[in-house]
Amino acid sequence: HFISDGSSSSSHQTPKSTAKWASSLENLLEDPEGVKRFREFLKKEFSEENVLFWLACEDFKKTQDKKQMQEKAKEIYMTFLSSKASSQVNVEGQSRLNEKILEEPHPLMFQKLQDQIFNLMKYDSYSRFLKSDLFLKHKRTEEEDEESPDAQTAAKRASRIYNT
């Protein structure tokens, strides 16, 4: 009974990932698994570049090194913003962006565009994602996992308890 106690309390502490994803787009984007699923979904919708751009901007904001910042800014520009970009995102004010800004990059230079894309995802693809098979299937799997802990997870839990 020790084992089953352990499992029930641990499942309460961690809300299901799908529940987290459904609670906000921020939570979804903080979870690598959530990002993976969301990307799969956006790929089907041909708008994966939105989340890739958002992730690239997040990464860019954490960049301290000036030289690296320049490289990343250029990469973001070439990949998502230039008129010849391979994965062009659709943002306002894009045409005003030019390569000059890339010479003096600063951490928040893409913030406005990133916010636009965030809102675009939030009010558009994110709400569709929550209704998508991809999300619902994942949610079902989670719920089934909880109802029927198979032998393997029980064994794993047991070993976790005895190893401590």
mmCIF file with all atom_site columns, C-alpha atoms in Angstrom:
data_model
loop_
_atom_site.group_PDB
_atom_site.id
_atom_site.type_symbol
_atom_site.label_atom_id
_atom_site.label_alt_id
_atom_site.label_comp_id
_atom_site.label_asym_id
_atom_site.label_entity_id
_atom_site.label_seq_id
_atom_site.pdbx_PDB_ins_code
_atom_site.Cartn_x
_atom_site.Cartn_y
_atom_site.Cartn_z
_atom_site.occupancy
_atom_site.B_iso_or_equiv
_atom_site.pdbx_formal_charge
_atom_site.auth_seq_id
_atom_site.auth_comp_id
_atom_site.auth_asym_id
_atom_site.auth_atom_id
_atom_site.pdbx_PDB_model_num
ATOM 1   C CA . HIS A 1 1   ? 0.000  0.000  0.000   1.00 0.00 ? 1   HIS A CA 1
ATOM 2   C CA . PHE A 1 2   ? 3.057  2.162  0.480   1.00 0.00 ? 2   PHE A CA 1
ATOM 3   C CA . ILE A 1 3   ? 3.563  2.191  -3.268  1.00 0.00 ? 3   ILE A CA 1
ATOM 4   C CA . SER A 1 4   ? 0.017  3.119  -4.167  1.00 0.00 ? 4   SER A CA 1
ATOM 5   C CA . ASP A 1 5   ? 0.124  5.976  -1.646  1.00 0.00 ? 5   ASP A CA 1
ATOM 6   C CA . GLY A 1 6   ? 3.231  7.279  -3.274  1.00 0.00 ? 6   GLY A CA 1
ATOM 7   C CA . SER A 1 7   ? 1.639  7.242  -6.663  1.00 0.00 ? 7   SER A CA 1
ATOM 8   C CA . SER A 1 8   ? -1.585 8.930  -5.705  1.00 0.00 ? 8   SER A CA 1
ATOM 9   C CA . SER A 1 9   ? 0.089  11.781 -3.901  1.00 0.00 ? 9   SER A CA 1
ATOM 10  C CA . SER A 1 10  ? 2.575  12.342 -6.708  1.00 0.00 ? 10  SER A CA 1
ATOM 11  C CA . SER A 1 11  ? -0.135 12.492 -9.326  1.00 0.00 ? 11  SER A CA 1
ATOM 12  C CA . HIS A 1 12  ? -1.851 15.225 -7.325  1.00 0.00 ? 12  HIS A CA 1
ATOM 13  C CA . GLN A 1 13  ? 1.201  17.382 -7.038  1.00 0.00 ? 13  GLN A CA 1
ATOM 14  C CA . THR A 1 14  ? 1.876  17.551 -10.715 1.00 0.00 ? 14  THR A CA 1
ATOM 15  C CA . PRO A 1 15  ? -1.065 18.817 -12.702 1.00 0.00 ? 15  PRO A CA 1
ATOM 16  C CA . LYS A 1 16  ? -1.382 16.975 -15.979 1.00 0.00 ? 16  LYS A CA 1
ATOM 17  C CA . SER A 1 17  ? 0.666  18.610 -18.667 1.00 0.00 ? 17  SER A CA 1
ATOM 18  C CA . THR A 1 18  ? -2.362 18.951 -20.924 1.00 0.00 ? 18  THR A CA 1
ATOM 19  C CA . ALA A 1 19  ? -4.149 20.812 -18.150 1.00 0.00 ? 19  ALA A CA 1
ATOM 20  C CA . LYS A 1 20  ? -1.197 23.168 -17.901 1.00 0.00 ? 20  LYS A CA 1
ATOM 21  C CA . TRP A 1 21  ? -1.107 23.644 -21.659 1.00 0.00 ? 21  TRP A CA 1
ATOM 22  C CA . ALA A 1 22  ? -4.803 24.361 -21.737 1.00 0.00 ? 22  ALA A CA 1
ATOM 23  C CA . SER A 1 23  ? -4.579 26.934 -18.972 1.00 0.00 ? 23  SER A CA 1
ATOM 24  C CA . SER A 1 24  ? -2.459 29.361 -20.969 1.00 0.00 ? 24  SER A CA 1
ATOM 25  C CA . LEU A 1 25  ? -0.273 29.667 -24.009 1.00 0.00 ? 25  LEU A CA 1
ATOM 26  C CA . GLU A 1 26  ? 2.548  30.840 -21.707 1.00 0.00 ? 26  GLU A CA 1
ATOM 27  C CA . ASN A 1 27  ? 2.418  27.533 -19.831 1.00 0.00 ? 27  ASN A CA 1
ATOM 28  C CA . LEU A 1 28  ? 2.354  25.616 -23.055 1.00 0.00 ? 28  LEU A CA 1
ATOM 29  C CA . LEU A 1 29  ? 5.427  27.421 -24.345 1.00 0.00 ? 29  LEU A CA 1
ATOM 30  C CA . GLU A 1 30  ? 7.293  26.791 -21.102 1.00 0.00 ? 30  GLU A CA 1
ATOM 31  C CA . ASP A 1 31  ? 6.915  23.046 -21.454 1.00 0.00 ? 31  ASP A CA 1
ATOM 32  C CA . PRO A 1 32  ? 9.279  21.454 -23.994 1.00 0.00 ? 32  PRO A CA 1
ATOM 33  C CA . GLU A 1 33  ? 6.803  18.651 -24.584 1.00 0.00 ? 33  GLU A CA 1
ATOM 34  C CA . GLY A 1 34  ? 4.042  21.194 -25.079 1.00 0.00 ? 34  GLY A CA 1
ATOM 35  C CA . VAL A 1 35  ? 6.160  23.101 -27.565 1.00 0.00 ? 35  VAL A CA 1
ATOM 36  C CA . LYS A 1 36  ? 6.829  19.871 -29.430 1.00 0.00 ? 36  LYS A CA 1
ATOM 37  C CA . ARG A 1 37  ? 3.125  19.057 -29.724 1.00 0.00 ? 37  ARG A CA 1
ATOM 38  C CA . PHE A 1 38  ? 2.209  22.607 -30.615 1.00 0.00 ? 38  PHE A CA 1
ATOM 39  C CA . ARG A 1 39  ? 4.835  22.591 -33.366 1.00 0.00 ? 39  ARG A CA 1
ATOM 40  C CA . GLU A 1 40  ? 3.451  19.340 -34.739 1.00 0.00 ? 40  GLU A CA 1
ATOM 41  C CA . PHE A 1 41  ? 0.057  20.977 -34.847 1.00 0.00 ? 41  PHE A CA 1
ATOM 42  C CA . LEU A 1 42  ? 1.321  24.193 -36.455 1.00 0.00 ? 42  LEU A CA 1
ATOM 43  C CA . LYS A 1 43  ? 3.209  22.189 -39.047 1.00 0.00 ? 43  LYS A CA 1
ATOM 44  C CA . LYS A 1 44  ? -0.106 20.725 -40.150 1.00 0.00 ? 44  LYS A CA 1
ATOM 45  C CA . GLU A 1 45  ? -1.486 24.239 -40.312 1.00 0.00 ? 45  GLU A CA 1
ATOM 46  C CA . PHE A 1 46  ? 1.574  25.534 -42.154 1.00 0.00 ? 46  PHE A CA 1
ATOM 47  C CA . SER A 1 47  ? 2.269  28.108 -39.487 1.00 0.00 ? 47  SER A CA 1
ATOM 48  C CA . GLU A 1 48  ? 5.086  26.478 -37.562 1.00 0.00 ? 48  GLU A CA 1
ATOM 49  C CA . GLU A 1 49  ? 7.257  29.523 -38.252 1.00 0.00 ? 49  GLU A CA 1
ATOM 50  C CA . ASN A 1 50  ? 5.226  31.481 -35.690 1.00 0.00 ? 50  ASN A CA 1
ATOM 51  C CA . VAL A 1 51  ? 6.258  29.351 -32.753 1.00 0.00 ? 51  VAL A CA 1
ATOM 52  C CA . LEU A 1 52  ? 9.796  28.988 -34.111 1.00 0.00 ? 52  LEU A CA 1
ATOM 53  C CA . PHE A 1 53  ? 10.071 32.760 -34.360 1.00 0.00 ? 53  PHE A CA 1
ATOM 54  C CA . TRP A 1 54  ? 8.722  33.157 -30.834 1.00 0.00 ? 54  TRP A CA 1
ATOM 55  C CA . LEU A 1 55  ? 11.224 30.624 -29.481 1.00 0.00 ? 55  LEU A CA 1
ATOM 56  C CA . ALA A 1 56  ? 14.064 32.269 -31.385 1.00 0.00 ? 56  ALA A CA 1
ATOM 57  C CA . CYS A 1 57  ? 13.137 35.650 -29.862 1.00 0.00 ? 57  CYS A CA 1
ATOM 58  C CA . GLU A 1 58  ? 13.017 34.150 -26.381 1.00 0.00 ? 58  GLU A CA 1
ATOM 59  C CA . ASP A 1 59  ? 16.450 32.701 -26.897 1.00 0.00 ? 59  ASP A CA 1
ATOM 60  C CA . PHE A 1 60  ? 17.668 35.981 -28.364 1.00 0.00 ? 60  PHE A CA 1
ATOM 61  C CA . LYS A 1 61  ? 16.565 37.951 -25.299 1.00 0.00 ? 61  LYS A CA 1
ATOM 62  C CA . LYS A 1 62  ? 18.769 35.773 -23.103 1.00 0.00 ? 62  LYS A CA 1
ATOM 63  C CA . THR A 1 63  ? 21.836 36.372 -25.245 1.00 0.00 ? 63  THR A CA 1
ATOM 64  C CA . GLN A 1 64  ? 24.404 38.550 -23.499 1.00 0.00 ? 64  GLN A CA 1
ATOM 65  C CA . ASP A 1 65  ? 27.308 38.466 -25.863 1.00 0.00 ? 65  ASP A CA 1
ATOM 66  C CA . LYS A 1 66  ? 27.205 41.332 -28.371 1.00 0.00 ? 66  LYS A CA 1
ATOM 67  C CA . LYS A 1 67  ? 28.722 39.351 -31.192 1.00 0.00 ? 67  LYS A CA 1
ATOM 68  C CA . GLN A 1 68  ? 26.393 36.422 -30.615 1.00 0.00 ? 68  GLN A CA 1
ATOM 69  C CA . MET A 1 69  ? 23.503 38.824 -30.412 1.00 0.00 ? 69  MET A CA 1
ATOM 70  C CA . GLN A 1 70  ? 24.380 40.211 -33.814 1.00 0.00 ? 70  GLN A CA 1
ATOM 71  C CA . GLU A 1 71  ? 24.568 36.740 -35.286 1.00 0.00 ? 71  GLU A CA 1
ATOM 72  C CA . LYS A 1 72  ? 21.272 35.684 -33.779 1.00 0.00 ? 72  LYS A CA 1
ATOM 73  C CA . ALA A 1 73  ? 19.543 38.911 -34.773 1.00 0.00 ? 73  ALA A CA 1
ATOM 74  C CA . LYS A 1 74  ? 20.702 38.404 -38.305 1.00 0.00 ? 74  LYS A CA 1
ATOM 75  C CA . GLU A 1 75  ? 19.585 34.814 -38.274 1.00 0.00 ? 75  GLU A CA 1
ATOM 76  C CA . ILE A 1 76  ? 16.138 35.762 -36.966 1.00 0.00 ? 76  ILE A CA 1
ATOM 77  C CA . TYR A 1 77  ? 15.903 38.486 -39.575 1.00 0.00 ? 77  TYR A CA 1
ATOM 78  C CA . MET A 1 78  ? 16.971 36.240 -42.450 1.00 0.00 ? 78  MET A CA 1
ATOM 79  C CA . THR A 1 79  ? 14.851 33.296 -41.335 1.00 0.00 ? 79  THR A CA 1
ATOM 80  C CA . PHE A 1 80  ? 11.621 35.011 -40.369 1.00 0.00 ? 80  PHE A CA 1
ATOM 81  C CA . LEU A 1 81  ? 11.517 38.686 -41.270 1.00 0.00 ? 81  LEU A CA 1
ATOM 82  C CA . SER A 1 82  ? 13.301 39.474 -44.497 1.00 0.00 ? 82  SER A CA 1
ATOM 83  C CA . SER A 1 83  ? 11.211 39.526 -47.648 1.00 0.00 ? 83  SER A CA 1
ATOM 84  C CA . LYS A 1 84  ? 13.248 36.540 -48.820 1.00 0.00 ? 84  LYS A CA 1
ATOM 85  C CA . ALA A 1 85  ? 12.883 34.683 -45.541 1.00 0.00 ? 85  ALA A CA 1
ATOM 86  C CA . SER A 1 86  ? 12.344 30.950 -45.809 1.00 0.00 ? 86  SER A CA 1
ATOM 87  C CA . SER A 1 87  ? 9.875  30.888 -42.892 1.00 0.00 ? 87  SER A CA 1
ATOM 88  C CA . GLN A 1 88  ? 8.460  34.357 -43.074 1.00 0.00 ? 88  GLN A CA 1
ATOM 89  C CA . VAL A 1 89  ? 6.169  35.396 -40.240 1.00 0.00 ? 89  VAL A CA 1
ATOM 90  C CA . ASN A 1 90  ? 3.357  37.766 -40.861 1.00 0.00 ? 90  ASN A CA 1
ATOM 91  C CA . VAL A 1 91  ? 3.808  40.815 -38.641 1.00 0.00 ? 91  VAL A CA 1
ATOM 92  C CA . GLU A 1 92  ? 3.037  44.479 -38.940 1.00 0.00 ? 92  GLU A CA 1
ATOM 93  C CA . GLY A 1 93  ? 5.922  46.854 -39.252 1.00 0.00 ? 93  GLY A CA 1
ATOM 94  C CA . GLN A 1 94  ? 7.985  44.200 -40.918 1.00 0.00 ? 94  GLN A CA 1
ATOM 95  C CA . SER A 1 95  ? 8.679  46.319 -43.948 1.00 0.00 ? 95  SER A CA 1
ATOM 96  C CA . ARG A 1 96  ? 10.194 49.008 -41.722 1.00 0.00 ? 96  ARG A CA 1
ATOM 97  C CA . LEU A 1 97  ? 12.683 46.551 -40.345 1.00 0.00 ? 97  LEU A CA 1
ATOM 98  C CA . ASN A 1 98  ? 15.869 46.640 -42.250 1.00 0.00 ? 98  ASN A CA 1
ATOM 99  C CA . GLU A 1 99  ? 19.287 45.197 -41.897 1.00 0.00 ? 99  GLU A CA 1
ATOM 100 C CA . LYS A 1 100 ? 20.571 48.411 -40.327 1.00 0.00 ? 100 LYS A CA 1
ATOM 101 C CA . ILE A 1 101 ? 18.984 47.531 -36.998 1.00 0.00 ? 101 ILE A CA 1
ATOM 102 C CA . LEU A 1 102 ? 20.999 44.348 -37.022 1.00 0.00 ? 102 LEU A CA 1
ATOM 103 C CA . GLU A 1 103 ? 24.203 46.284 -36.547 1.00 0.00 ? 103 GLU A CA 1
ATOM 104 C CA . GLU A 1 104 ? 23.100 47.619 -33.173 1.00 0.00 ? 104 GLU A CA 1
ATOM 105 C CA . PRO A 1 105 ? 21.078 44.758 -31.740 1.00 0.00 ? 105 PRO A CA 1
ATOM 106 C CA . HIS A 1 106 ? 19.526 45.016 -28.294 1.00 0.00 ? 106 HIS A CA 1
ATOM 107 C CA . PRO A 1 107 ? 17.712 42.284 -26.362 1.00 0.00 ? 107 PRO A CA 1
ATOM 108 C CA . LEU A 1 108 ? 14.245 43.697 -26.906 1.00 0.00 ? 108 LEU A CA 1
ATOM 109 C CA . MET A 1 109 ? 14.549 44.649 -30.542 1.00 0.00 ? 109 MET A CA 1
ATOM 110 C CA . PHE A 1 110 ? 12.122 41.929 -31.603 1.00 0.00 ? 110 PHE A CA 1
ATOM 111 C CA . GLN A 1 111 ? 9.807  42.293 -28.626 1.00 0.00 ? 111 GLN A CA 1
ATOM 112 C CA . LYS A 1 112 ? 6.977  44.076 -30.429 1.00 0.00 ? 112 LYS A CA 1
ATOM 113 C CA . LEU A 1 113 ? 7.009  41.528 -33.216 1.00 0.00 ? 113 LEU A CA 1
ATOM 114 C CA . GLN A 1 114 ? 7.261  38.685 -30.747 1.00 0.00 ? 114 GLN A CA 1
ATOM 115 C CA . ASP A 1 115 ? 4.230  40.027 -28.884 1.00 0.00 ? 115 ASP A CA 1
ATOM 116 C CA . GLN A 1 116 ? 2.307  40.253 -32.141 1.00 0.00 ? 116 GLN A CA 1
ATOM 117 C CA . ILE A 1 117 ? 3.116  36.671 -32.986 1.00 0.00 ? 117 ILE A CA 1
ATOM 118 C CA . PHE A 1 118 ? 2.261  35.580 -29.466 1.00 0.00 ? 118 PHE A CA 1
ATOM 119 C CA . ASN A 1 119 ? -1.161 37.185 -29.765 1.00 0.00 ? 119 ASN A CA 1
ATOM 120 C CA . LEU A 1 120 ? -1.638 35.763 -33.202 1.00 0.00 ? 120 LEU A CA 1
ATOM 121 C CA . MET A 1 121 ? -0.927 32.278 -31.873 1.00 0.00 ? 121 MET A CA 1
ATOM 122 C CA . LYS A 1 122 ? -2.959 32.846 -28.749 1.00 0.00 ? 122 LYS A CA 1
ATOM 123 C CA . TYR A 1 123 ? -6.136 33.953 -30.473 1.00 0.00 ? 123 TYR A CA 1
ATOM 124 C CA . ASP A 1 124 ? -5.744 31.819 -33.521 1.00 0.00 ? 124 ASP A CA 1
ATOM 125 C CA . SER A 1 125 ? -3.776 28.603 -33.621 1.00 0.00 ? 125 SER A CA 1
ATOM 126 C CA . TYR A 1 126 ? -3.621 28.017 -29.853 1.00 0.00 ? 126 TYR A CA 1
ATOM 127 C CA . SER A 1 127 ? -7.396 27.849 -29.487 1.00 0.00 ? 127 SER A CA 1
ATOM 128 C CA . ARG A 1 128 ? -7.544 25.469 -32.449 1.00 0.00 ? 128 ARG A CA 1
ATOM 129 C CA . PHE A 1 129 ? -4.725 23.407 -30.967 1.00 0.00 ? 129 PHE A CA 1
ATOM 130 C CA . LEU A 1 130 ? -6.783 22.834 -27.811 1.00 0.00 ? 130 LEU A CA 1
ATOM 131 C CA . LYS A 1 131 ? -9.578 21.418 -29.962 1.00 0.00 ? 131 LYS A CA 1
ATOM 132 C CA . SER A 1 132 ? -7.271 19.409 -32.179 1.00 0.00 ? 132 SER A CA 1
ATOM 133 C CA . ASP A 1 133 ? -7.013 15.622 -32.234 1.00 0.00 ? 133 ASP A CA 1
ATOM 134 C CA . LEU A 1 134 ? -3.363 15.960 -31.484 1.00 0.00 ? 134 LEU A CA 1
ATOM 135 C CA . PHE A 1 135 ? -4.076 17.681 -28.169 1.00 0.00 ? 135 PHE A CA 1
ATOM 136 C CA . LEU A 1 136 ? -7.116 15.607 -27.271 1.00 0.00 ? 136 LEU A CA 1
ATOM 137 C CA . LYS A 1 137 ? -5.310 12.357 -27.984 1.00 0.00 ? 137 LYS A CA 1
ATOM 138 C CA . HIS A 1 138 ? -2.463 13.400 -25.745 1.00 0.00 ? 138 HIS A CA 1
ATOM 139 C CA . LYS A 1 139 ? -4.942 14.334 -23.046 1.00 0.00 ? 139 LYS A CA 1
ATOM 140 C CA . ARG A 1 140 ? -6.709 10.982 -23.343 1.00 0.00 ? 140 ARG A CA 1
ATOM 141 C CA . THR A 1 141 ? -3.417 9.139  -23.104 1.00 0.00 ? 141 THR A CA 1
ATOM 142 C CA . GLU A 1 142 ? -2.591 11.036 -19.948 1.00 0.00 ? 142 GLU A CA 1
ATOM 143 C CA . GLU A 1 143 ? -5.909 10.185 -18.407 1.00 0.00 ? 143 GLU A CA 1
ATOM 144 C CA . GLU A 1 144 ? -5.595 6.524  -19.325 1.00 0.00 ? 144 GLU A CA 1
ATOM 145 C CA . ASP A 1 145 ? -2.114 6.435  -17.868 1.00 0.00 ? 145 ASP A CA 1
ATOM 146 C CA . GLU A 1 146 ? -3.480 7.662  -14.624 1.00 0.00 ? 146 GLU A CA 1
ATOM 147 C CA . GLU A 1 147 ? -6.292 5.151  -14.465 1.00 0.00 ? 147 GLU A CA 1
ATOM 148 C CA . SER A 1 148 ? -4.239 2.109  -15.349 1.00 0.00 ? 148 SER A CA 1
ATOM 149 C CA . PRO A 1 149 ? -0.737 2.270  -13.967 1.00 0.00 ? 149 PRO A CA 1
ATOM 150 C CA . ASP A 1 150 ? 0.820  -0.592 -15.882 1.00 0.00 ? 150 ASP A CA 1
ATOM 151 C CA . ALA A 1 151 ? 3.290  -3.011 -14.393 1.00 0.00 ? 151 ALA A CA 1
ATOM 152 C CA . GLN A 1 152 ? 6.244  -1.045 -15.644 1.00 0.00 ? 152 GLN A CA 1
ATOM 153 C CA . THR A 1 153 ? 5.345  2.204  -13.900 1.00 0.00 ? 153 THR A CA 1
ATOM 154 C CA . ALA A 1 154 ? 4.576  0.326  -10.692 1.00 0.00 ? 154 ALA A CA 1
ATOM 155 C CA . ALA A 1 155 ? 7.993  -1.288 -10.894 1.00 0.00 ? 155 ALA A CA 1
ATOM 156 C CA . LYS A 1 156 ? 9.591  2.076  -11.600 1.00 0.00 ? 156 LYS A CA 1
ATOM 157 C CA . ARG A 1 157 ? 7.843  3.610  -8.631  1.00 0.00 ? 157 ARG A CA 1
ATOM 158 C CA . ALA A 1 158 ? 8.910  0.744  -6.406  1.00 0.00 ? 158 ALA A CA 1
ATOM 159 C CA . SER A 1 159 ? 12.511 1.119  -7.459  1.00 0.00 ? 159 SER A CA 1
ATOM 160 C CA . ARG A 1 160 ? 12.321 4.857  -6.895  1.00 0.00 ? 160 ARG A CA 1
ATOM 161 C CA . ILE A 1 161 ? 11.101 4.320  -3.374  1.00 0.00 ? 161 ILE A CA 1
ATOM 162 C CA . TYR A 1 162 ? 13.677 1.707  -2.502  1.00 0.00 ? 162 TYR A CA 1
ATOM 163 C CA . ASN A 1 163 ? 16.536 3.608  -4.032  1.00 0.00 ? 163 ASN A CA 1
ATOM 164 C CA . THR A 1 164 ? 16.078 6.681  -1.911  1.00 0.00 ? 164 THR A CA 1
#
